[in-house]
PDB file of C-alpha atoms in Angstrom:
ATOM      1  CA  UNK A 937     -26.439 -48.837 -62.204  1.00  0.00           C
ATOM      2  CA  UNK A 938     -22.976 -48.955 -63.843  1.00  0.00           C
ATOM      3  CA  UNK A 939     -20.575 -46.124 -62.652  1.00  0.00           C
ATOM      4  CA  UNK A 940     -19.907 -45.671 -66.113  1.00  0.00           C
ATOM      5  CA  UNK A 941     -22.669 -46.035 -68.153  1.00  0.00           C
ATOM      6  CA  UNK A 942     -23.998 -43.642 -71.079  1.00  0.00           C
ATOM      7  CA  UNK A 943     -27.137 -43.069 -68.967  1.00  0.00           C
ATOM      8  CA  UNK A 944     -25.413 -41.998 -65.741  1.00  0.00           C
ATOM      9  CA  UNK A 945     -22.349 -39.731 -67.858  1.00  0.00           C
ATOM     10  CA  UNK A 946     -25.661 -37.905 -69.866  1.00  0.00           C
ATOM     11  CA  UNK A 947     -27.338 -37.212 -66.161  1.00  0.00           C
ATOM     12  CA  UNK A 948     -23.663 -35.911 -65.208  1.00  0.00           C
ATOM     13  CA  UNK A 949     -23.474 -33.951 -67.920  1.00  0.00           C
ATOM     14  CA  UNK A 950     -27.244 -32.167 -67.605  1.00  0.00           C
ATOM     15  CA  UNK A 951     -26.156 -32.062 -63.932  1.00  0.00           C
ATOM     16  CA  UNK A 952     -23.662 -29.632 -64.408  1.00  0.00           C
ATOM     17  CA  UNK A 953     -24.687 -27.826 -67.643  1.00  0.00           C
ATOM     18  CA  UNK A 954     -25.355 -24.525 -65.973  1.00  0.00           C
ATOM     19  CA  UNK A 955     -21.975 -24.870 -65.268  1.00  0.00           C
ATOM     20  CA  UNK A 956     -18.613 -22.756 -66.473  1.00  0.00           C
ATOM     21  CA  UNK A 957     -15.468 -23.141 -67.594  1.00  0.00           C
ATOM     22  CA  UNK A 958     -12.244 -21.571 -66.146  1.00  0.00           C
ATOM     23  CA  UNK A 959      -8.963 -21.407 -68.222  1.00  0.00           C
ATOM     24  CA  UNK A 960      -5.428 -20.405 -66.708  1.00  0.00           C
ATOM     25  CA  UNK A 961      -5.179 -16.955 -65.630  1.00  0.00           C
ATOM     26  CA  UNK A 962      -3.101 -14.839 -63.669  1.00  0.00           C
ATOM     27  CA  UNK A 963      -2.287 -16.283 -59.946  1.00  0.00           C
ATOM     28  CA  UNK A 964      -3.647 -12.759 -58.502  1.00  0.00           C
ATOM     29  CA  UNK A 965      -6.845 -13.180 -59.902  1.00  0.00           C
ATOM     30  CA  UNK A 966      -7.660 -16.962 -59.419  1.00  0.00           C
ATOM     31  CA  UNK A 967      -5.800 -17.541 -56.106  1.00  0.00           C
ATOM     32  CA  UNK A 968      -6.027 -15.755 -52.246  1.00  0.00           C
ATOM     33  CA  UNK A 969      -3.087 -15.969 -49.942  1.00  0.00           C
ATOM     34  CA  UNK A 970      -4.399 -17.648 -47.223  1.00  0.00           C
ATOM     35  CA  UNK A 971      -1.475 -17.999 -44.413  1.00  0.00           C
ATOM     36  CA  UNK A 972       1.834 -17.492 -44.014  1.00  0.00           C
ATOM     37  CA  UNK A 973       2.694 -13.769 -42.830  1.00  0.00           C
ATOM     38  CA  UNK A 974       4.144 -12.465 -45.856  1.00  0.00           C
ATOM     39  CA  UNK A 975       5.952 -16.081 -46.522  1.00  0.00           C
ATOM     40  CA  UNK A 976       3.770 -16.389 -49.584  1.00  0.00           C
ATOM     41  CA  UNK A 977       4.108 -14.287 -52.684  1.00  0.00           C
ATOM     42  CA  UNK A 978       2.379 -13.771 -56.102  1.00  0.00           C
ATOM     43  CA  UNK A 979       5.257 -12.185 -58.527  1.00  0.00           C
ATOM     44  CA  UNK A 980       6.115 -11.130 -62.153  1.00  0.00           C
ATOM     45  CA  UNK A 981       3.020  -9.646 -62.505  1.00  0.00           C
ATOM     46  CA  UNK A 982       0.871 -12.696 -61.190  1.00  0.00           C
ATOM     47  CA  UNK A 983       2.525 -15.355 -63.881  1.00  0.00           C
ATOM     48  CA  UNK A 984       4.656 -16.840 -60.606  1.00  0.00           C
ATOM     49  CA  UNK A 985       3.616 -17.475 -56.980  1.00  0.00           C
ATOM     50  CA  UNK A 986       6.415 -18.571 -54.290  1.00  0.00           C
ATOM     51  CA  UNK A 987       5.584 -20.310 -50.625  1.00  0.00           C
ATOM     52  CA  UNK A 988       8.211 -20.223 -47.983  1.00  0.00           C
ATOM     53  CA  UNK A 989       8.834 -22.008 -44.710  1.00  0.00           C
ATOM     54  CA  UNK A 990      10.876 -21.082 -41.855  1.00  0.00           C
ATOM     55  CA  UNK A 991      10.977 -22.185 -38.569  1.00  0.00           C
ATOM     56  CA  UNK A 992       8.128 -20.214 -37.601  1.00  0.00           C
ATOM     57  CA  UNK A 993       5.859 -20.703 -40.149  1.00  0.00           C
ATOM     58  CA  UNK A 994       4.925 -22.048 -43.439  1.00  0.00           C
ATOM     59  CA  UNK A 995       2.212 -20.516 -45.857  1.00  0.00           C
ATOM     60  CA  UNK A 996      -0.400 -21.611 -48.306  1.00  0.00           C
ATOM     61  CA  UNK A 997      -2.902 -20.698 -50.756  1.00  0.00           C
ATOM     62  CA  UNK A 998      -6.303 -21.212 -52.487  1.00  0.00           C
ATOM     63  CA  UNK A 999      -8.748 -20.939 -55.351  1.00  0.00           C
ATOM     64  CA  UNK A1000     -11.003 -18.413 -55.517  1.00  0.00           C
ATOM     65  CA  UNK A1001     -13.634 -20.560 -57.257  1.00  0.00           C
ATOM     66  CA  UNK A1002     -14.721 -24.262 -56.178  1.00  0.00           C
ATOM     67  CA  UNK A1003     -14.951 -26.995 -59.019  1.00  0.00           C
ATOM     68  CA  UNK A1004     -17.130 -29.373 -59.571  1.00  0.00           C
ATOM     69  CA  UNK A1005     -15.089 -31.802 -62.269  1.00  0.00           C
ATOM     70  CA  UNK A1006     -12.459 -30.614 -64.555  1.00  0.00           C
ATOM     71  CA  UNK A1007      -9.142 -30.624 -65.693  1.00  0.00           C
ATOM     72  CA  UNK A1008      -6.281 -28.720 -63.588  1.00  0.00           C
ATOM     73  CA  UNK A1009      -2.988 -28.397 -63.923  1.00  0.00           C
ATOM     74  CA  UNK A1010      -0.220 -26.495 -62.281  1.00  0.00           C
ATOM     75  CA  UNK A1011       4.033 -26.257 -62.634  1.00  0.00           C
ATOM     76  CA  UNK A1012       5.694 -26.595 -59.281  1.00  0.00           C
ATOM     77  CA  UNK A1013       9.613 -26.396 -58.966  1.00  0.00           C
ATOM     78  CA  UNK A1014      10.229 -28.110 -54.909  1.00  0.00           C
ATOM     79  CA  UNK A1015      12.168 -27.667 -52.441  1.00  0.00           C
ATOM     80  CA  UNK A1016      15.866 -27.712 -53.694  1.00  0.00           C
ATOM     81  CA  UNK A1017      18.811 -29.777 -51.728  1.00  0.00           C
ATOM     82  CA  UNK A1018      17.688 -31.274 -47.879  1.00  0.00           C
ATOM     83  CA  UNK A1019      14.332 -30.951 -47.897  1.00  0.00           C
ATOM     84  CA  UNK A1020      14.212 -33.624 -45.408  1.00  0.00           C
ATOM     85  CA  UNK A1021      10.794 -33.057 -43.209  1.00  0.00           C
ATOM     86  CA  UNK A1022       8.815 -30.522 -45.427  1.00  0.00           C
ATOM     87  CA  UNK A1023       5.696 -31.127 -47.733  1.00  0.00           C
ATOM     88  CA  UNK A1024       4.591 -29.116 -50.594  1.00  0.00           C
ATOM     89  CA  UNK A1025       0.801 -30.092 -50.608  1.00  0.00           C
ATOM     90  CA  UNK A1026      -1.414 -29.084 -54.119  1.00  0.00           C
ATOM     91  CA  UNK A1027      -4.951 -31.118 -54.041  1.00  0.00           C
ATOM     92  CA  UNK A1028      -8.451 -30.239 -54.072  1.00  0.00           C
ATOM     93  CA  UNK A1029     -11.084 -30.496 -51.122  1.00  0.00           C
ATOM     94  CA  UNK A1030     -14.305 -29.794 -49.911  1.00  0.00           C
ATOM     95  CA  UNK A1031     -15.073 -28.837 -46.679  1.00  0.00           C
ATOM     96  CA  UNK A1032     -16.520 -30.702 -43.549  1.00  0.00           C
ATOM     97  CA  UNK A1033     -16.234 -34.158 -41.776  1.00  0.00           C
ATOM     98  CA  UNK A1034     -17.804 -36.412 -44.891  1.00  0.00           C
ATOM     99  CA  UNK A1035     -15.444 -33.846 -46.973  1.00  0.00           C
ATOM    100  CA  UNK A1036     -13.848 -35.029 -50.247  1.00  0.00           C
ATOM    101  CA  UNK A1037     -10.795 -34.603 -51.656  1.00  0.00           C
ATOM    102  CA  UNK A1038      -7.831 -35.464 -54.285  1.00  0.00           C
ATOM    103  CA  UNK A1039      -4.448 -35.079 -53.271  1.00  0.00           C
ATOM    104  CA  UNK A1040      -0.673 -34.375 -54.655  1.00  0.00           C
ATOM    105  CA  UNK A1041       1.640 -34.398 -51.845  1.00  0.00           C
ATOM    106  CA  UNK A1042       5.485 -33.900 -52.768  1.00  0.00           C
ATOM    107  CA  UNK A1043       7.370 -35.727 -49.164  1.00  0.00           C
ATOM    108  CA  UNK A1044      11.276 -33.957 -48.568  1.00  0.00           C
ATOM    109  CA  UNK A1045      14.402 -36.257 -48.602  1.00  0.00           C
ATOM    110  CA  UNK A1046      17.850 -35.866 -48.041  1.00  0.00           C
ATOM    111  CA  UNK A1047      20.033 -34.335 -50.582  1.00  0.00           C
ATOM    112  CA  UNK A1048      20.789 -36.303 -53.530  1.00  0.00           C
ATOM    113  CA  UNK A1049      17.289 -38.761 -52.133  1.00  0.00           C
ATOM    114  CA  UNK A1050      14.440 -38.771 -54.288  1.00  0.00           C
ATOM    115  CA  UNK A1051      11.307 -36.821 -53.261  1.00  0.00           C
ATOM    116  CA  UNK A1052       8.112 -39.475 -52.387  1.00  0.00           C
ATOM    117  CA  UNK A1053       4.947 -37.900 -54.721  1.00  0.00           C
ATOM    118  CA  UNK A1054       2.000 -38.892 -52.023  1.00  0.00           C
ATOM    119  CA  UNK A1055      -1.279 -39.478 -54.128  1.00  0.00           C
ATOM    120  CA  UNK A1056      -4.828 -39.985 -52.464  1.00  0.00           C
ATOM    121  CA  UNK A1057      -8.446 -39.701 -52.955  1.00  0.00           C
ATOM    122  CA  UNK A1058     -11.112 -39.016 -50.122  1.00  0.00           C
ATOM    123  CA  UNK A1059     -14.921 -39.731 -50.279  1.00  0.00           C
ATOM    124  CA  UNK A1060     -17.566 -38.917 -47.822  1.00  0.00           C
ATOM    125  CA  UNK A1061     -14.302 -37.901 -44.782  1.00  0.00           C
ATOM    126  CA  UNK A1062     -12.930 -41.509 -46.016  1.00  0.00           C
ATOM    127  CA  UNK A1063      -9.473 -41.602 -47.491  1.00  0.00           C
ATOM    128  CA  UNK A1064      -6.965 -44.452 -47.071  1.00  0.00           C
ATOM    129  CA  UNK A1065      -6.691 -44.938 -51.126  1.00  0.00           C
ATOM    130  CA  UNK A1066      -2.859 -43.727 -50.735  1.00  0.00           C
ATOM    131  CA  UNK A1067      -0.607 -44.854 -53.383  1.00  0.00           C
ATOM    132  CA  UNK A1068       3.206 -43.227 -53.726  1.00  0.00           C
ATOM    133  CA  UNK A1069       5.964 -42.576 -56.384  1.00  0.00           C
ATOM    134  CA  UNK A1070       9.307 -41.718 -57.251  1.00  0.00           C
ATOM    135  CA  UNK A1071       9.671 -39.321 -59.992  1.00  0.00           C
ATOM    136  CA  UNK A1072      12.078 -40.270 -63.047  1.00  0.00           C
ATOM    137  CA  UNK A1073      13.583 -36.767 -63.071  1.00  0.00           C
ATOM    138  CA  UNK A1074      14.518 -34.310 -60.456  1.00  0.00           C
ATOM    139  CA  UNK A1075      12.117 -31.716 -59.432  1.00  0.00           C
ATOM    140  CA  UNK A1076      13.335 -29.187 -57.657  1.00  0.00           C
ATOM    141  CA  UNK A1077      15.531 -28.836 -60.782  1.00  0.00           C
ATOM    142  CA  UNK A1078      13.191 -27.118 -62.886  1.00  0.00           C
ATOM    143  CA  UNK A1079       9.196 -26.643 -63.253  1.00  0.00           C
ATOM    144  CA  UNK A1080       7.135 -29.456 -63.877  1.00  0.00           C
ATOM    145  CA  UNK A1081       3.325 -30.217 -64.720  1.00  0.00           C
ATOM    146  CA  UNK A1082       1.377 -31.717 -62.235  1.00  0.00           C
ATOM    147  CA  UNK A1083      -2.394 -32.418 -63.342  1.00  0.00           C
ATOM    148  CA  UNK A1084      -5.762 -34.447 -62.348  1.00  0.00           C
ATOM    149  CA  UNK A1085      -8.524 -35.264 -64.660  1.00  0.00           C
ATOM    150  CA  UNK A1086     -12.066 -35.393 -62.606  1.00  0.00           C
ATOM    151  CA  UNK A1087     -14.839 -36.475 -64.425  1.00  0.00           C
ATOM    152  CA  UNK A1088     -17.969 -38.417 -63.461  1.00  0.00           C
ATOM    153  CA  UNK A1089     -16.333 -41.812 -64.408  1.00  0.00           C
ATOM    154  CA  UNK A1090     -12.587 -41.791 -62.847  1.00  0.00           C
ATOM    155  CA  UNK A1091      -9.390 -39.576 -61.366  1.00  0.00           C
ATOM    156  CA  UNK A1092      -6.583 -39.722 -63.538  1.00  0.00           C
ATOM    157  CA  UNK A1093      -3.251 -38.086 -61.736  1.00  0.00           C
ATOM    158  CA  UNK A1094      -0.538 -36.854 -64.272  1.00  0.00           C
ATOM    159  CA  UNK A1095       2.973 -35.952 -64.641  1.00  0.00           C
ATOM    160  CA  UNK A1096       4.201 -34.136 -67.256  1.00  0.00           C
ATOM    161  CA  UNK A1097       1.482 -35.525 -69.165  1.00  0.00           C
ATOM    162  CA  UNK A1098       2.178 -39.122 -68.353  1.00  0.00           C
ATOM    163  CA  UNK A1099      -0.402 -41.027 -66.089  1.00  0.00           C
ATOM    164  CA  UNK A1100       0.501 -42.305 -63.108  1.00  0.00           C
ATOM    165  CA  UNK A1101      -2.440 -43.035 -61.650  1.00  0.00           C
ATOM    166  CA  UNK A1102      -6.092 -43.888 -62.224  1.00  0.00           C
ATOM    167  CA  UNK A1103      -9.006 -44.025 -59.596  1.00  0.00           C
ATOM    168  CA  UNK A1104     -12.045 -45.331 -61.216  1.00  0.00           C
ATOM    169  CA  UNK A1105     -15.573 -45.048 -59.909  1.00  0.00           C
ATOM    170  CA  UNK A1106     -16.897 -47.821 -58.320  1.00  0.00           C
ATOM    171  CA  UNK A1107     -19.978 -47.112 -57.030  1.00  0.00           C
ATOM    172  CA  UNK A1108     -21.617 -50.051 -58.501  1.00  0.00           C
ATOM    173  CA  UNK A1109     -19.947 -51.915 -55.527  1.00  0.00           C
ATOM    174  CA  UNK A1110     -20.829 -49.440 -53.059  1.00  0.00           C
ATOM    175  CA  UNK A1111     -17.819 -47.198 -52.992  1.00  0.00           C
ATOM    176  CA  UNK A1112     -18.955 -43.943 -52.697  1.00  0.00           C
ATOM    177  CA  UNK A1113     -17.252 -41.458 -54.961  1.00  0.00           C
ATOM    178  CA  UNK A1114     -15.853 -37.828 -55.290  1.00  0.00           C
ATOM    179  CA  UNK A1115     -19.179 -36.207 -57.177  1.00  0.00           C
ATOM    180  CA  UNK A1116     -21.708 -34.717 -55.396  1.00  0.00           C
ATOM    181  CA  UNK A1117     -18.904 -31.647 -53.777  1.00  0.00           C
ATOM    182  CA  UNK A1118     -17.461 -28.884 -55.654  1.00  0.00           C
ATOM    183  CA  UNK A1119     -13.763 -28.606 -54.444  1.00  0.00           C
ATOM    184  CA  UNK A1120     -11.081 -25.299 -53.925  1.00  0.00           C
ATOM    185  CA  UNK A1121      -7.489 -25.795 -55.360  1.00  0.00           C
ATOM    186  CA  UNK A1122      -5.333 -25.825 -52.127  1.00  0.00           C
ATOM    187  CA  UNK A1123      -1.316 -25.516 -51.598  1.00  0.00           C
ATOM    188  CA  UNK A1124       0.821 -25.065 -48.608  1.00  0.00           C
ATOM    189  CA  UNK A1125       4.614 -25.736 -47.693  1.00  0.00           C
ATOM    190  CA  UNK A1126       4.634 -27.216 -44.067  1.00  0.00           C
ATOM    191  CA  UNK A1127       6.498 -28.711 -41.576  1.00  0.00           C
ATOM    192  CA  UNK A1128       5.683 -32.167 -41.300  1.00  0.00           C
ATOM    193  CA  UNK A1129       8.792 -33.668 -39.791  1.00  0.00           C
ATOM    194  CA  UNK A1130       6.906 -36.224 -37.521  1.00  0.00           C
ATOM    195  CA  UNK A1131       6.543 -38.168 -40.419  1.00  0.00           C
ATOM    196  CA  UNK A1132       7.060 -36.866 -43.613  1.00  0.00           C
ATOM    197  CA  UNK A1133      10.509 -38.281 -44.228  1.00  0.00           C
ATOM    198  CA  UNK A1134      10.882 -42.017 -43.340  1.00  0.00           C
ATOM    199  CA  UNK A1135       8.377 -42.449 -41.518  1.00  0.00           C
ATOM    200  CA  UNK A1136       9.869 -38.641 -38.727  1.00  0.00           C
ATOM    201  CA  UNK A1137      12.805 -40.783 -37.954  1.00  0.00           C
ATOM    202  CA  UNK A1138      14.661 -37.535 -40.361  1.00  0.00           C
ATOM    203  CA  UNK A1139      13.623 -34.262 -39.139  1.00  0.00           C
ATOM    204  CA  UNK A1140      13.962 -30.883 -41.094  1.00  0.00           C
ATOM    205  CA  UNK A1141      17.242 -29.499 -40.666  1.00  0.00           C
ATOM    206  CA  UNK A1142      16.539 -25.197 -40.239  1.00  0.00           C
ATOM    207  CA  UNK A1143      19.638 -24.211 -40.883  1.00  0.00           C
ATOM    208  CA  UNK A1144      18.733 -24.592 -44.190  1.00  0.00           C
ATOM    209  CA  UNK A1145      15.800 -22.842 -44.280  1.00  0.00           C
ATOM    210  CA  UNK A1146      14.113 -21.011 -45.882  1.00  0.00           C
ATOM    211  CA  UNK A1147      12.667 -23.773 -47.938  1.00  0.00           C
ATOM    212  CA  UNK A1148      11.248 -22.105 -50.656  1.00  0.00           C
ATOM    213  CA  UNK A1149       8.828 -23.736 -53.640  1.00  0.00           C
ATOM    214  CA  UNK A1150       7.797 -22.368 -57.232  1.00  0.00           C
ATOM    215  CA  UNK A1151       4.228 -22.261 -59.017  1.00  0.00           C
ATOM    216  CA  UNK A1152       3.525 -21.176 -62.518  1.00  0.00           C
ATOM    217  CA  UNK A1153       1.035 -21.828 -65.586  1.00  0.00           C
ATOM    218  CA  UNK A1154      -1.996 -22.817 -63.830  1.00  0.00           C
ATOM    219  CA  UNK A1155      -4.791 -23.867 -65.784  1.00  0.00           C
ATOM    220  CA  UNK A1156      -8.340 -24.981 -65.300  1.00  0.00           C
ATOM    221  CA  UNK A1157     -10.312 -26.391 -67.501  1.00  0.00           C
ATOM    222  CA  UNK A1158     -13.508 -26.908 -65.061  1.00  0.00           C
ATOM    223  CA  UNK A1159     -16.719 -26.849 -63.907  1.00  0.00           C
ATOM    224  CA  UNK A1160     -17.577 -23.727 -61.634  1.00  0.00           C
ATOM    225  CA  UNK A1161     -20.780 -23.894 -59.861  1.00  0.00           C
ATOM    226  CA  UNK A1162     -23.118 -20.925 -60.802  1.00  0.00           C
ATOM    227  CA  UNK A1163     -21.358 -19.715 -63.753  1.00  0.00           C
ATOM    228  CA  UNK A1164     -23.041 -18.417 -66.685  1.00  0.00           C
ATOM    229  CA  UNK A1165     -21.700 -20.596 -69.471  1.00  0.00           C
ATOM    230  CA  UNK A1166     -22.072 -24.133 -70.312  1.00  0.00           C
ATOM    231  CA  UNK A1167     -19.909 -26.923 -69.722  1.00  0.00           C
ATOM    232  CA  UNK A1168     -21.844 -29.961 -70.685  1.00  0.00           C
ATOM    233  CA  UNK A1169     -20.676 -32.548 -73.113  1.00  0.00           C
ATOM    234  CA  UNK A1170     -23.470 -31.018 -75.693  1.00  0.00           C
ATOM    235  CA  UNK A1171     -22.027 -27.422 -75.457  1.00  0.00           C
ATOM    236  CA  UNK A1172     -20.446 -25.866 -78.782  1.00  0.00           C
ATOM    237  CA  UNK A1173     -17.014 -26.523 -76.214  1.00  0.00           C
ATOM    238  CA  UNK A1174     -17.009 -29.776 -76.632  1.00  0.00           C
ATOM    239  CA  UNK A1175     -13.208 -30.109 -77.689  1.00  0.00           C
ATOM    240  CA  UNK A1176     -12.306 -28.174 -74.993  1.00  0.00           C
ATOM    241  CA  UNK A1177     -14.290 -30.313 -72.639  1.00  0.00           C
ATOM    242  CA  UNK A1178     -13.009 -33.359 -73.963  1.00  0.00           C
ATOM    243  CA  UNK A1179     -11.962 -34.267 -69.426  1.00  0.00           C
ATOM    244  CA  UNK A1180     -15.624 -34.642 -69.003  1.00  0.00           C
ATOM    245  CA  UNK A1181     -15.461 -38.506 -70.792  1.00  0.00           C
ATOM    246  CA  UNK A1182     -11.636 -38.612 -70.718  1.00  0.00           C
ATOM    247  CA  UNK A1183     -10.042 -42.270 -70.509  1.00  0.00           C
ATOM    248  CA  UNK A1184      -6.565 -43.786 -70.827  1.00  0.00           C
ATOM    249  CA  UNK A1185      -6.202 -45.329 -74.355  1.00  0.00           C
ATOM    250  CA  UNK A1186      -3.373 -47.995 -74.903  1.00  0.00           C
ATOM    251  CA  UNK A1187      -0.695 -45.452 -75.252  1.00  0.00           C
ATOM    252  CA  UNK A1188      -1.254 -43.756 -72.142  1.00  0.00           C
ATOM    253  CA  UNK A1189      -2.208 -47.519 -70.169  1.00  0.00           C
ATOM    254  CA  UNK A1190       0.746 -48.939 -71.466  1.00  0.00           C
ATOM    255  CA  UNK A1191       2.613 -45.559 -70.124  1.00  0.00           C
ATOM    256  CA  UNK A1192       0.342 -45.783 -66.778  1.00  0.00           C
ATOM    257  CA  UNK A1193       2.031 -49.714 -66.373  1.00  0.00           C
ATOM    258  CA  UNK A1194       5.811 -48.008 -66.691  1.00  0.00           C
ATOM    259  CA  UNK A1195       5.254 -45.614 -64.169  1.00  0.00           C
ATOM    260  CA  UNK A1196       3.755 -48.521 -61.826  1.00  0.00           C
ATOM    261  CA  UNK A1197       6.053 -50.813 -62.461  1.00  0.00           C
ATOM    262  CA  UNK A1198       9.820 -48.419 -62.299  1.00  0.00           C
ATOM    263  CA  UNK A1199       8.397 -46.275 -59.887  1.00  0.00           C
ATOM    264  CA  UNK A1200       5.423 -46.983 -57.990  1.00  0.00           C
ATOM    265  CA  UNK A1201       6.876 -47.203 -54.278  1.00  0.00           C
ATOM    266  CA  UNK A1202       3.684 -47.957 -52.086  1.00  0.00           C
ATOM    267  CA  UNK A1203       0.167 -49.082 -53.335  1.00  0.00           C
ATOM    268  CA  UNK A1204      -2.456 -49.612 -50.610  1.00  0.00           C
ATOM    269  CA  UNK A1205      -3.825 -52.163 -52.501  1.00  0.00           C
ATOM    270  CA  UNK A1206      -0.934 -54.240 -51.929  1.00  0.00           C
ATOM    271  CA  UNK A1207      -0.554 -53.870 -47.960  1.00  0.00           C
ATOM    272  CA  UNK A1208      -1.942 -57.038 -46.679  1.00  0.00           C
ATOM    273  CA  UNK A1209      -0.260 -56.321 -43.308  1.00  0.00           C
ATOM    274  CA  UNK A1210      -2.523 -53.199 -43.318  1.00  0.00           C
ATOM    275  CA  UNK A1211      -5.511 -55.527 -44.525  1.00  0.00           C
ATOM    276  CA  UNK A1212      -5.001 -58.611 -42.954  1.00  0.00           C
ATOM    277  CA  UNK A1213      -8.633 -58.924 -43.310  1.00  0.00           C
ATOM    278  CA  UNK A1214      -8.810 -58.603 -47.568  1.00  0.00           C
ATOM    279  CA  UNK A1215      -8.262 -55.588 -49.531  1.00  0.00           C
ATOM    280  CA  UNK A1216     -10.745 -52.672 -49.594  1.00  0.00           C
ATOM    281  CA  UNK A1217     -13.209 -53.051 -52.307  1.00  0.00           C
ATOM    282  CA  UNK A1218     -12.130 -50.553 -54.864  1.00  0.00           C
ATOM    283  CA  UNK A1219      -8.932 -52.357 -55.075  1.00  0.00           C
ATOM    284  CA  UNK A1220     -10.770 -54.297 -57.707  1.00  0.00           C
ATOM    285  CA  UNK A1221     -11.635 -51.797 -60.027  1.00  0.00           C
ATOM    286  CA  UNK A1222      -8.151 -50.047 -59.630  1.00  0.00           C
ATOM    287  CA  UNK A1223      -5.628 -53.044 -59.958  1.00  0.00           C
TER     288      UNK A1223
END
């Protein structure tokens, strides 16, 4: 069947129609501290949440509810100055070995270097779909929107409401594909020297530390598993579930083709020393 038929978005839809819908609230009440020894911290009355890292430790965080679809986004202000050999992680996983998972990953750089926005998407434990950025603005300078769009048919990353990326479903060519596992919303600031920052060969300078990185305005529009309310594409929400069949019109491909072409700094479907062999198979349906 085709990935993105009408037949196969209705049996999404029914799929998940006992499910609810979560809009932003405060960090207290849709986030737990997970690590970090007091290096993590939910302020101004839960609108702002800060993660440290010192040479000890970092810290991190996650949802309280798992999603199954939706639309989430979150402002993060990174790392100011050398952030050389830290990453400020934001994705959403599943648990286990066949686990899956969509990924934001902001990479450290030298003062005055750009910061390397790591994008991937895992299915069934199998990831290797990595595809990185440059940003056209600085951000560590001041907050900025980070989103993903997951809906039956494809992944859309965003920044600042621009699309950077887009990971269609192509399980009519026998690529499984992120569906079947409701996710948490995860975020940690780490150490990561080893590689982080070309390739370890620059390793985090402490004496700048603490690294310190901003979150505010978090919103999902999701799915949550065993909620009361509905959150199919025949609910009476149906404007505020437009996600669930969301695609890139011209505007936003045309804007998807900027970002790839100005800023686009490693595609995995172009690595043919990594795939001597040919390219993997979704590379078709995402090129």
């Amino acid at each position: 069947m085709n990935s993105s038929s009408p037949k196969l978005v209705l049996v999404m839809c029914f799929m998940i129609s006992a499910f609810g819908i979560a809009i932003g609230a405060k960090f207290d009440q849709e986030f737990d501290i997970t690590w970090g020894d007091g290096r993590a911290k939910i302020l101004n009355n839960g609108d702002l949440l800060t993660l440290t890292l010192d040479k000890i430790s970092g810290s991190g965080f996650q949802s309280k509810n798992e999603y199954l679809f939706g639309k989430i986004d979150m402002q993060l202000k990174l790392v100011p100055g050398n952030s050389a050999g830290t990453v400020t992680a934001y994705y959403l996983s599943s648990q286990g070995a066949t686990h899956d998972e969509i990924d934001f990953e902001f990479l450290g750089n030298l003062s005055g270097d750009p910061y390397t926005l790591h994008t991937n998407v895992f299915s069934q434990g199998k990831g290797n779909r990595e595809q990185q950025f440059h940003l056209w603005f600085d951000p560590t300078a001041d907050f900025h929107t980070y989103s993903i769009t997951w809906n039956p048919q494809r992944i859309i990353f965003y920044v600042d409401g621009t699309p950077i990326r887009e990971y269609k479903n192509s399980e009519s060519i026998g690529v499984s594909y992120p569906k079947n596992q409701p996710m948490r919303i995860y975020s940690s600031l780490w150490n990561a020297d080893d590689w982080a920052t070309r390739g370890g060969l620059v390793k985090t300078d402490w004496s700048q530390a603490p690294f310190s990185a901003s979150y505010r305005n978090f919103s999902a529009n999701a799915c949550i598993p065993n909620s009361s309310s509905s959150c199919s594409s025949n609910s009476a929400t149906l404007t505020s579930n437009s996600w669930l069949n969301e695609e890139l019109d011209n505007t936003s491909q045309e804007r998807l083709k900027w970002v790839q072409k100005n800023y686009m700094v490693y595609d995995y479907c172009t690595d043919s020393k990594r795939f001597p062999q040919g390219f993997p198979a979704d590379c078709v349906q995402n090129n």
